[in-house]
Structure formats: C-alpha cells, structure tokens
Short mmCIF file of N, CA and C in Angstrom, two decimals:
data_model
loop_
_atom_site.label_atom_id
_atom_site.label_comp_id
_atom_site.label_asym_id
_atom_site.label_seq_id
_atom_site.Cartn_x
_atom_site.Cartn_y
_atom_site.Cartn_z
N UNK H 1 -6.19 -0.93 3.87
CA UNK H 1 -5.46 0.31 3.67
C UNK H 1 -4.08 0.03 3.06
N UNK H 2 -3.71 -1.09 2.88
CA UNK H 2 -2.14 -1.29 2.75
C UNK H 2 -2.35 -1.45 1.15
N UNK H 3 -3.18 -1.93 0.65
CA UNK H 3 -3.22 -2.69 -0.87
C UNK H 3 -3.45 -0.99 -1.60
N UNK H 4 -4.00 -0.15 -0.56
CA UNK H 4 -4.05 1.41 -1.30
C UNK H 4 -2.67 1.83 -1.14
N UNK H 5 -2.05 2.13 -0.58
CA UNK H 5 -1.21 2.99 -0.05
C UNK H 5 0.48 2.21 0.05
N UNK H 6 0.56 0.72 0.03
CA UNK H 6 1.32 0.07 0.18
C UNK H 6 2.51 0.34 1.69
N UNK H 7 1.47 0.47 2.63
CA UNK H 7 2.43 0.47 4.02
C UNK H 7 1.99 -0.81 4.90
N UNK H 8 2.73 -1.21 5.26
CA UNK H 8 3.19 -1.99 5.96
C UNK H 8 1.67 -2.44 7.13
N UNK H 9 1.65 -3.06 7.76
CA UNK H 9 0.16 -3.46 8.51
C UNK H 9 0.44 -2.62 9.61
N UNK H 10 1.77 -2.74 10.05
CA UNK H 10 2.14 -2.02 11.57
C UNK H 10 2.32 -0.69 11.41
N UNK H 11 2.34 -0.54 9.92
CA UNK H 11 2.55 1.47 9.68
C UNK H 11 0.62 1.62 9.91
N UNK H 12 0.20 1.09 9.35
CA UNK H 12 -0.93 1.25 8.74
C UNK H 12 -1.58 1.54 10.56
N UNK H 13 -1.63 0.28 11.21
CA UNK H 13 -2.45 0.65 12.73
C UNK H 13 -1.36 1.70 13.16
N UNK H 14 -0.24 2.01 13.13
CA UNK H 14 0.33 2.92 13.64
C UNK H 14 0.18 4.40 13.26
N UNK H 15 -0.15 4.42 12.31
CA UNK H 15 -1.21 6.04 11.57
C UNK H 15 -1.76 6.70 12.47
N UNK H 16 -1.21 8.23 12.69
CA UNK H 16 -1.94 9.12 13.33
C UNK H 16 -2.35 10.53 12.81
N UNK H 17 -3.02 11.11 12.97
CA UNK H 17 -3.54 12.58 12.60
C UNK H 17 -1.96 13.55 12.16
N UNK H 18 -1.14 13.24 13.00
CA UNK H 18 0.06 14.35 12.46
C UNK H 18 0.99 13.61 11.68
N UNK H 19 0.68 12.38 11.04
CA UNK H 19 1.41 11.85 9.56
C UNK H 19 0.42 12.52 8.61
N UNK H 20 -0.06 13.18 8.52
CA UNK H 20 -0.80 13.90 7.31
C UNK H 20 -1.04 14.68 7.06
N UNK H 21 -0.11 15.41 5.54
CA UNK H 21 -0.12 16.94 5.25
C UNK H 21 -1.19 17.08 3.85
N UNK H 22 -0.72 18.49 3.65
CA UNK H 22 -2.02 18.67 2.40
C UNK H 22 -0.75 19.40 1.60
N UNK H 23 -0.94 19.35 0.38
CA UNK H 23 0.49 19.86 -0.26
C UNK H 23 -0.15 21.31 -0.62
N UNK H 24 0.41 22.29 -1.88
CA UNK H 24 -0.32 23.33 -2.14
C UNK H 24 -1.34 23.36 -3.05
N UNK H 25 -1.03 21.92 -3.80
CA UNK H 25 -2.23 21.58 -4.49
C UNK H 25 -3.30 20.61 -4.25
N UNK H 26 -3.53 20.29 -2.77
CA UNK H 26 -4.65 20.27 -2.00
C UNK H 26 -4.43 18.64 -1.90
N UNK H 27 -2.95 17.96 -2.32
CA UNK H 27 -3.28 16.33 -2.35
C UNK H 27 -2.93 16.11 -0.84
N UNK H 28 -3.77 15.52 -0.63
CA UNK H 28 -3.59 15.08 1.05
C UNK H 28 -2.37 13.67 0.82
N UNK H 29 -1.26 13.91 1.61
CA UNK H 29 -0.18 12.93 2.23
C UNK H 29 0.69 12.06 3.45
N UNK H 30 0.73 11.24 3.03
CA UNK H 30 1.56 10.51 4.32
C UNK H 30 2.45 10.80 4.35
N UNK H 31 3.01 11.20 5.44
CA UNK H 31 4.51 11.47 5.62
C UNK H 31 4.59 10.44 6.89
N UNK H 32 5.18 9.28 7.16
CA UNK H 32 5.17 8.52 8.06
C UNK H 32 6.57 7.68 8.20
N UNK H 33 7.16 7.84 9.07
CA UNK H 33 8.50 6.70 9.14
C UNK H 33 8.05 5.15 9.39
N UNK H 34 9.15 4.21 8.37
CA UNK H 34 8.26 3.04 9.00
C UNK H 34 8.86 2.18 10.47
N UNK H 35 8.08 1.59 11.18
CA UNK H 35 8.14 0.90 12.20
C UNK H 35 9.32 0.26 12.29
N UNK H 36 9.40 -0.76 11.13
CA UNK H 36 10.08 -1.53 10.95
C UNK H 36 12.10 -1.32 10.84
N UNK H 37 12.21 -0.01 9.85
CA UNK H 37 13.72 0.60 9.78
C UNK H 37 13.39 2.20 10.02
N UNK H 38 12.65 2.78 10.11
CA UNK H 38 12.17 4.43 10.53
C UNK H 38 12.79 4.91 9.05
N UNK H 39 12.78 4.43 8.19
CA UNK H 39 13.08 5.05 7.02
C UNK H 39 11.41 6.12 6.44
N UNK H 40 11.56 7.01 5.97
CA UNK H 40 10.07 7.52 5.79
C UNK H 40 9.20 7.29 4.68
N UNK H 41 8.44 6.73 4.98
CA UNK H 41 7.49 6.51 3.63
C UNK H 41 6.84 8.08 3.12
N UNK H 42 6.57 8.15 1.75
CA UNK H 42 5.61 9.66 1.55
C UNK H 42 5.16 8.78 0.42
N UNK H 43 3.80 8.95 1.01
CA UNK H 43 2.79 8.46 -0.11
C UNK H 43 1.38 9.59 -0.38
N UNK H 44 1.15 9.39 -1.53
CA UNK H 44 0.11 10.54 -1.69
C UNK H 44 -1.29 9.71 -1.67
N UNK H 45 -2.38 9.77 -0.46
CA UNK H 45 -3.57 9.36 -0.39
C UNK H 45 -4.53 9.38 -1.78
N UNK H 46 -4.56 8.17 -1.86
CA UNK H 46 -5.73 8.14 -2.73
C UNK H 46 -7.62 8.49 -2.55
N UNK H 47 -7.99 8.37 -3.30
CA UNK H 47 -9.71 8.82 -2.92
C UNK H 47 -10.19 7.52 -2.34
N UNK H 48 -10.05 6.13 -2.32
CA UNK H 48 -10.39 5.44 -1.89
C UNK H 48 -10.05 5.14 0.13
N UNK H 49 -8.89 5.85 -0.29
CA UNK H 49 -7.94 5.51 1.09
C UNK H 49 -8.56 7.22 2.19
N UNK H 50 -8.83 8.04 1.67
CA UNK H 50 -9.51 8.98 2.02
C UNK H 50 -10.87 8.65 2.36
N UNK H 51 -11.66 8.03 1.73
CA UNK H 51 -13.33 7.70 2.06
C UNK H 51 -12.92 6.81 3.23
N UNK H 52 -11.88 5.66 3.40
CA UNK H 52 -12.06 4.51 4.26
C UNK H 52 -12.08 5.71 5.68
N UNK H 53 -10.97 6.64 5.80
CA UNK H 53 -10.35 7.42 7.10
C UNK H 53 -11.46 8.17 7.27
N UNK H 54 -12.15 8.39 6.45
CA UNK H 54 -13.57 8.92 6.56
C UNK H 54 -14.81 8.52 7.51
N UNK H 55 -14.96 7.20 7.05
CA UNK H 55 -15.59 6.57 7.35
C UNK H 55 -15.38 6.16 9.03
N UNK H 56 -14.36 6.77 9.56
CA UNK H 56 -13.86 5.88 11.05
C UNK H 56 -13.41 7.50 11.82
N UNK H 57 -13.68 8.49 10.69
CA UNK H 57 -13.14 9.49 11.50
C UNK H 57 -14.13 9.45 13.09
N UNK H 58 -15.26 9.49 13.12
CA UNK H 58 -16.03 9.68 14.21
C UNK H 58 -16.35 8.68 14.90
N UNK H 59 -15.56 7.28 14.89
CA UNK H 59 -15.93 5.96 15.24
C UNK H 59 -15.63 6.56 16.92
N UNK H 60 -16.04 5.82 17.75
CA UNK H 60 -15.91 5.85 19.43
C UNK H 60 -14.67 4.97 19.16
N UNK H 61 -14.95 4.13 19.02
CA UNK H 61 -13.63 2.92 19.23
C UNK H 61 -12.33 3.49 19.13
N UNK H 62 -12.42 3.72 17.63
CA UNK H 62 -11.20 3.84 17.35
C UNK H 62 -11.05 5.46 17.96
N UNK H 63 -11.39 6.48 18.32
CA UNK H 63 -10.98 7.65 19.51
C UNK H 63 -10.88 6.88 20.38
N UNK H 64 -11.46 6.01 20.98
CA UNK H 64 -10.72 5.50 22.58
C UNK H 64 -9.46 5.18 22.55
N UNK H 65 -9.22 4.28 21.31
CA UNK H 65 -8.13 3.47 21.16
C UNK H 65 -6.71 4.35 20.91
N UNK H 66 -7.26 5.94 20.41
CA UNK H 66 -6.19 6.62 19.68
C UNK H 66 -5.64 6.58 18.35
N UNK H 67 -6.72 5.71 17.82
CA UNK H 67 -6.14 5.06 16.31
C UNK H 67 -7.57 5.86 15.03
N UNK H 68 -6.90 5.83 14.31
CA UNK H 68 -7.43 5.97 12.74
C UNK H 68 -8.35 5.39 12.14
N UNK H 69 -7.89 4.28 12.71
CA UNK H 69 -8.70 3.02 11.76
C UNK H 69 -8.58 2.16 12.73
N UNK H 70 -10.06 1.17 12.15
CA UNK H 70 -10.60 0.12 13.99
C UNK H 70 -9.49 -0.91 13.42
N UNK H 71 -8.09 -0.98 13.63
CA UNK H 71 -7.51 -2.80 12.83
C UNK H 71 -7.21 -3.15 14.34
N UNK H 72 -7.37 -4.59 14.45
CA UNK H 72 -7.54 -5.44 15.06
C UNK H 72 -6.11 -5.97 14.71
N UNK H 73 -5.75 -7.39 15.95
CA UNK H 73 -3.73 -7.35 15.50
C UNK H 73 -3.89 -8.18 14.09
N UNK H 74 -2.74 -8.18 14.03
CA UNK H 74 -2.06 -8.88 12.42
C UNK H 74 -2.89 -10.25 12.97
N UNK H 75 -2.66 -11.08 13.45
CA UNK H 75 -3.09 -12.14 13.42
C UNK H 75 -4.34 -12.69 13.44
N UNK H 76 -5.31 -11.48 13.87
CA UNK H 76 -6.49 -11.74 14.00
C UNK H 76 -7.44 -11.14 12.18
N UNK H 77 -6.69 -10.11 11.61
CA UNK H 77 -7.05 -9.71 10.53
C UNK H 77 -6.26 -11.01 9.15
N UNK H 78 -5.39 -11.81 10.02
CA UNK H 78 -4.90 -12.78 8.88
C UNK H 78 -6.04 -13.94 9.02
N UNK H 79 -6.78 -13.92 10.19
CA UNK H 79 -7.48 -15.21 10.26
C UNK H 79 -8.86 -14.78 9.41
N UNK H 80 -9.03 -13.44 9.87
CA UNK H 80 -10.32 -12.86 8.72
C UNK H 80 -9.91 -12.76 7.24
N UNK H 81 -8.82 -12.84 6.85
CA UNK H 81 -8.35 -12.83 5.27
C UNK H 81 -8.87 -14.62 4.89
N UNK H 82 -7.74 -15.23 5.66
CA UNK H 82 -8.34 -16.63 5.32
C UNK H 82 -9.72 -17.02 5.53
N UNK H 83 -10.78 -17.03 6.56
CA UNK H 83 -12.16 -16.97 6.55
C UNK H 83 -12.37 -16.06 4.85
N UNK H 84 -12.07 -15.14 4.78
CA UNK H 84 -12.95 -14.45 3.39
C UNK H 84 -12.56 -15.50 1.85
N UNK H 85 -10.87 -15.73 2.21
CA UNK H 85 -10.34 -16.92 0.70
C UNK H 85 -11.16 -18.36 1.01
N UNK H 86 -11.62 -18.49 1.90
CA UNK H 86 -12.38 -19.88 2.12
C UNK H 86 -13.39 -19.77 1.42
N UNK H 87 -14.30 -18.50 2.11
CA UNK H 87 -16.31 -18.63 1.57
C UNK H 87 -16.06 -18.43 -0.32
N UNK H 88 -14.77 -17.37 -0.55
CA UNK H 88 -15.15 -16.93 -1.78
C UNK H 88 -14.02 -18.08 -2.98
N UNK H 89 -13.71 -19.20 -1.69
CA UNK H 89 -12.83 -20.43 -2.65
C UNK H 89 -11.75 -19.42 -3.07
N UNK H 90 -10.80 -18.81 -2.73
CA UNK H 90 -9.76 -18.06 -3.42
C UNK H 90 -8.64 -18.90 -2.76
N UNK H 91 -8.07 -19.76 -3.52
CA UNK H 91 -7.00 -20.77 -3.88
C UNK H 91 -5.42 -20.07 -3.05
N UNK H 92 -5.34 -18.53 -2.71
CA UNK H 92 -4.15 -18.54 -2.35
C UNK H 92 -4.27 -17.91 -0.61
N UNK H 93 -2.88 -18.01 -0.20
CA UNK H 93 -2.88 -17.55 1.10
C UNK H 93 -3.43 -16.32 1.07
N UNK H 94 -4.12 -15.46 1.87
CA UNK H 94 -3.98 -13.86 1.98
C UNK H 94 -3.40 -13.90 3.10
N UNK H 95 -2.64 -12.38 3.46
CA UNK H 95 -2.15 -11.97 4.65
C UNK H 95 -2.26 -10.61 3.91
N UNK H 96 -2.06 -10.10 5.41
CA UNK H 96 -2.09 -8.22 5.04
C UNK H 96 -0.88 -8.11 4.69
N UNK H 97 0.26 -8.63 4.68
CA UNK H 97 1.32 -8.38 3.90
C UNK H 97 1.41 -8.71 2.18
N UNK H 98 0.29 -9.72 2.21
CA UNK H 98 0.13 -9.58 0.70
C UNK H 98 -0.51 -8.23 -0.23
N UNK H 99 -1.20 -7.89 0.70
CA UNK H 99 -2.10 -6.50 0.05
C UNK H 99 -0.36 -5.47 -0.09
N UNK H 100 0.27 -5.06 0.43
CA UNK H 100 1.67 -4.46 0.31
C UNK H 100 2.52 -5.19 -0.98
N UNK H 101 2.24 -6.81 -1.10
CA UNK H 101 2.61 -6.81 -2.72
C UNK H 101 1.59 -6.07 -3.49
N UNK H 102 0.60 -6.77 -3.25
CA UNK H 102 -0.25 -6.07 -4.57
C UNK H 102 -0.11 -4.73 -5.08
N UNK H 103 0.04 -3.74 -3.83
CA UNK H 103 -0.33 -2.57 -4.48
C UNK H 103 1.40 -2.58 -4.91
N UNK H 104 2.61 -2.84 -4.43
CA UNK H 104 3.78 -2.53 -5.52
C UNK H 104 3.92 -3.44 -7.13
N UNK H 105 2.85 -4.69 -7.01
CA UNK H 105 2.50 -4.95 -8.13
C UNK H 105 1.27 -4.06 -9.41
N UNK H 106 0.56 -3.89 -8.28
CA UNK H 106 -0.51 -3.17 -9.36
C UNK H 106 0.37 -1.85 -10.01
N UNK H 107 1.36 -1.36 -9.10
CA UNK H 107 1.86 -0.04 -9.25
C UNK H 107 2.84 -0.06 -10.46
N UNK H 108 3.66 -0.92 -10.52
CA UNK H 108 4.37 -1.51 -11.58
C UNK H 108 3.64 -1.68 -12.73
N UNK H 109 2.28 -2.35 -12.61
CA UNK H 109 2.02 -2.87 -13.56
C UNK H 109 1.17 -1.48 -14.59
N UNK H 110 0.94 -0.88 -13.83
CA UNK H 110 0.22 0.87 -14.06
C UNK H 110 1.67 1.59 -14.44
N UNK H 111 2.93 1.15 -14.59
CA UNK H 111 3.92 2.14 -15.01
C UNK H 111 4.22 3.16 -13.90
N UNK H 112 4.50 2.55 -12.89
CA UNK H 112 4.76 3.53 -12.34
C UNK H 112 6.41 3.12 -11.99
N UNK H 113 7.24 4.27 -11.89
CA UNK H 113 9.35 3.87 -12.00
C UNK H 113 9.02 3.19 -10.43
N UNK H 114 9.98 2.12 -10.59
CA UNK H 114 10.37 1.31 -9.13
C UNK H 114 11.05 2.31 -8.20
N UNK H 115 11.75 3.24 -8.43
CA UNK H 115 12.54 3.79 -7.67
C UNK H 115 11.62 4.82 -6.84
N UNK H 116 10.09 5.34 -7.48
CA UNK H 116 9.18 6.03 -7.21
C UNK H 116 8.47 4.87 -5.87
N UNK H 117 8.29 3.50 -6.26
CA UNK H 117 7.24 2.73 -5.56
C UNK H 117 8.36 2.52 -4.52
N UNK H 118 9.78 2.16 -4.33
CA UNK H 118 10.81 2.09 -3.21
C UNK H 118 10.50 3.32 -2.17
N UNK H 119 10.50 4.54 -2.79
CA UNK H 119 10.02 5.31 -1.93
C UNK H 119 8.53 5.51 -1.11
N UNK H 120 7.44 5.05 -1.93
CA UNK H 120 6.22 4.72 -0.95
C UNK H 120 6.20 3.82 -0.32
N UNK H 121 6.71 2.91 -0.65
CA UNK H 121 7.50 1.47 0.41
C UNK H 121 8.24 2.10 1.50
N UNK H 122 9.00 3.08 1.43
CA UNK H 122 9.82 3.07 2.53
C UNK H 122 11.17 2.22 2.76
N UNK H 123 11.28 1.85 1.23
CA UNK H 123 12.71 1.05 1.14
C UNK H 123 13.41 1.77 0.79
N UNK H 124 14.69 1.41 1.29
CA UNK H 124 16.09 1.94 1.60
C UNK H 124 16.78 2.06 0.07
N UNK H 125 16.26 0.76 -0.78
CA UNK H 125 16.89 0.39 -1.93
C UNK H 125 16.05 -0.30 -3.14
N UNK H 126 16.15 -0.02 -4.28
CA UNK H 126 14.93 -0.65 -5.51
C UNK H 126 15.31 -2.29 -5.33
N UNK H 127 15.99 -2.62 -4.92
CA UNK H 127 16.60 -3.92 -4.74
C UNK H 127 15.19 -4.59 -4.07
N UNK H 128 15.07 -4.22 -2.90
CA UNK H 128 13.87 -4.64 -2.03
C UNK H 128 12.91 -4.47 -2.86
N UNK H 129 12.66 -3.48 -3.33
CA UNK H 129 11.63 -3.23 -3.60
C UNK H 129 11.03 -4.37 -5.10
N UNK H 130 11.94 -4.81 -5.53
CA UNK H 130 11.96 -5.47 -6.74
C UNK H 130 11.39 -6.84 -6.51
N UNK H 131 11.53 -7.10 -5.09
CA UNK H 131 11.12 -8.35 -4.54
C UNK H 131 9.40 -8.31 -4.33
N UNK H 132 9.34 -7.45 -4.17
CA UNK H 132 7.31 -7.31 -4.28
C UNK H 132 6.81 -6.99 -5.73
N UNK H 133 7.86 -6.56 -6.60
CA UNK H 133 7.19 -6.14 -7.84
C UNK H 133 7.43 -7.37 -8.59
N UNK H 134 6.22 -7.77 -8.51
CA UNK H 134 6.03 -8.85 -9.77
C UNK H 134 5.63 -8.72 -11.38
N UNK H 135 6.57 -8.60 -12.22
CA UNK H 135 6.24 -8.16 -13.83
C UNK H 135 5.48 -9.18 -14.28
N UNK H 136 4.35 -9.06 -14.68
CA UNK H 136 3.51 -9.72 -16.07
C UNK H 136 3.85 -9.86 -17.12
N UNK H 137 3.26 -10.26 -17.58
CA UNK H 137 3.36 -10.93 -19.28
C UNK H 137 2.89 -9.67 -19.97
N UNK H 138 1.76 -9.11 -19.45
CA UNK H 138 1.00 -7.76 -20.04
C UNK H 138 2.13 -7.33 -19.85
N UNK H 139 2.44 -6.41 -18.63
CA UNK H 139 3.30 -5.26 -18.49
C UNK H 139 4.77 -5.80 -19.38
N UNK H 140 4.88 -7.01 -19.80
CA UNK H 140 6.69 -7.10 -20.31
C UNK H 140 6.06 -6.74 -21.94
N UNK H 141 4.67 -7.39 -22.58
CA UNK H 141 4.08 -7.01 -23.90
C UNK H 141 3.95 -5.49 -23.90
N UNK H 142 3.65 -4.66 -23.21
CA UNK H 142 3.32 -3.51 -23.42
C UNK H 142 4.67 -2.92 -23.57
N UNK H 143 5.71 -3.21 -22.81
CA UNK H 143 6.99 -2.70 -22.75
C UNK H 143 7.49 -2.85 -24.55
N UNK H 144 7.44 -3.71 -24.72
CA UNK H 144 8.27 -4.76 -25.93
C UNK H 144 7.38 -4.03 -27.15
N UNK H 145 5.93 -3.74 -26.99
CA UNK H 145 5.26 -2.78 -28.48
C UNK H 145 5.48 -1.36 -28.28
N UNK H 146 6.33 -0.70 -27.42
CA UNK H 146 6.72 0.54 -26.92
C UNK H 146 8.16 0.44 -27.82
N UNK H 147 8.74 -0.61 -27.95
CA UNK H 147 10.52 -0.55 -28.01
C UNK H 147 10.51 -0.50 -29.39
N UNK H 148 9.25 -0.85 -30.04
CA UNK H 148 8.77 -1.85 -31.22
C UNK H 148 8.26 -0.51 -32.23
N UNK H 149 7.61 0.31 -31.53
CA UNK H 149 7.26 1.67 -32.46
C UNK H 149 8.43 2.45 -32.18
N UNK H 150 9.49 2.78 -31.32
CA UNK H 150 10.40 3.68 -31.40
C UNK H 150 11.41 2.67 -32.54
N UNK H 151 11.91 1.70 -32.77
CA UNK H 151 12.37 1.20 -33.52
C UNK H 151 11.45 0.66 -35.41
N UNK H 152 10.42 1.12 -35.20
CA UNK H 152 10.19 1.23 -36.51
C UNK H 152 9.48 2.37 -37.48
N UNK H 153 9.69 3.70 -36.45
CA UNK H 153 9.49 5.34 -36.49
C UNK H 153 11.06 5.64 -37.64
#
C-alpha cells in the first residue's frame, strides 16, 4: 500500500474507515495525519489501492484486529521483502520504507511538482521530500527536449 499511496508503513497499518472521504467528484481520499510528526497527509486513492482495501474489506482478521489491511509488524513484512529479493535474485535491500521512495520516485518521474508529492508525503518541507525523489537520466532528458522546443519555437 505504501509504493501506491506513498505513506509511511505505520500510517499505512494505522488506516482506519474515518481517514476516508469521497470528494464531489466521487475520488475517494486519505485524509490521515502522520504518526510520525501528525502533519496530514491527503492523498487521492488510486484504483489499485482501492481493489487491495477491497479485497480485506470482509477479512475476519483484520475486523478482529480493527485494521484495514492484514500487515503484520515492520519487521516481520521486512523479512518477507528480503525472502521475495532472494527467490527472485533482486540485488537490492527492500524494506517497506523503500516502497515510500518509489512511489515519490515514480511520482517525479511521471511529472508530478515536488511540492504536490511533499504534501502526499506529509512533509513539512520539499526539502525532505527531495531526499526520496530520485531524478533520472529519462526524467532530466525529457526536461532538457522540453527547454529545447520552447527555445527553438
């Protein structure tokens, strides 16, 4: 859920039924403070991140538990990240805090303004936020043939 939505692992098991509104044009949202500084994240659910909450709405477990989604602690979902980079040979660490880069990388890399992804982060400042956004070679080429037709228009 974090690599969709880019919240935090402890926002993410901390998700409940009244962090989520529907706007007037029917996009279902997070409105959630985070754990960590209670600053508020607002992120707009994607269709993928909608099927997963789907999928667990009627779970027993997770109603016993009070939770959203069945996650198990950070440490036990970091040992299942590494078990999965082992079988499938994937060369780097995972942690669920990496899925929170990715998606402010993928998000960047899709054009989306940092100051927009600081706010689904739940950061205080683009500063932070600059620290998960990793620029590519693509995304700096695409920038540079953008600068490249307004300067030869």
């Amino acid at each position: 859920m974090s690599r969709l939505t880019g919240l935090a692992f402890t926002d993410v098991d901390h998700l409940r039924r009244e962090h989520f509104t529907t706007d007037e044009e029917g996009q279902l949202w997070i409105h959630k403070p985070r754990e960590k500084t209670s600053v508020m994240s607002r992120v707009p659910v994607l269709p993928q991140a909608v099927a997963l909450l789907e999928k667990y709405r009627d779970d027993a477990n997770c109603q016993a538990r009070g939770k959203l989604l069945p996650v198990p602690s950070n440490t036990k979902m970091n040992a299942y990240l590494k078990e999965i980079a082992d079988i499938c040979q994937i060369p780097k660490h995972l942690t669920t805090h990496l899925a929170r880069h990715t998606f402010a990388t993928l998000a960047i890399e899709y054009g989306m303004p940092i100051d927009i992804i600081a706010k689904i982060l739940g950061h205080t400042n683009t500063n932070m936020t600059r620290r998960y956004a990793k620029i590519s070679e693509a995304n700096i080429s695409r920038e540079m043939r953008r600068i490249g037709k307004v300067l030869t228009a």
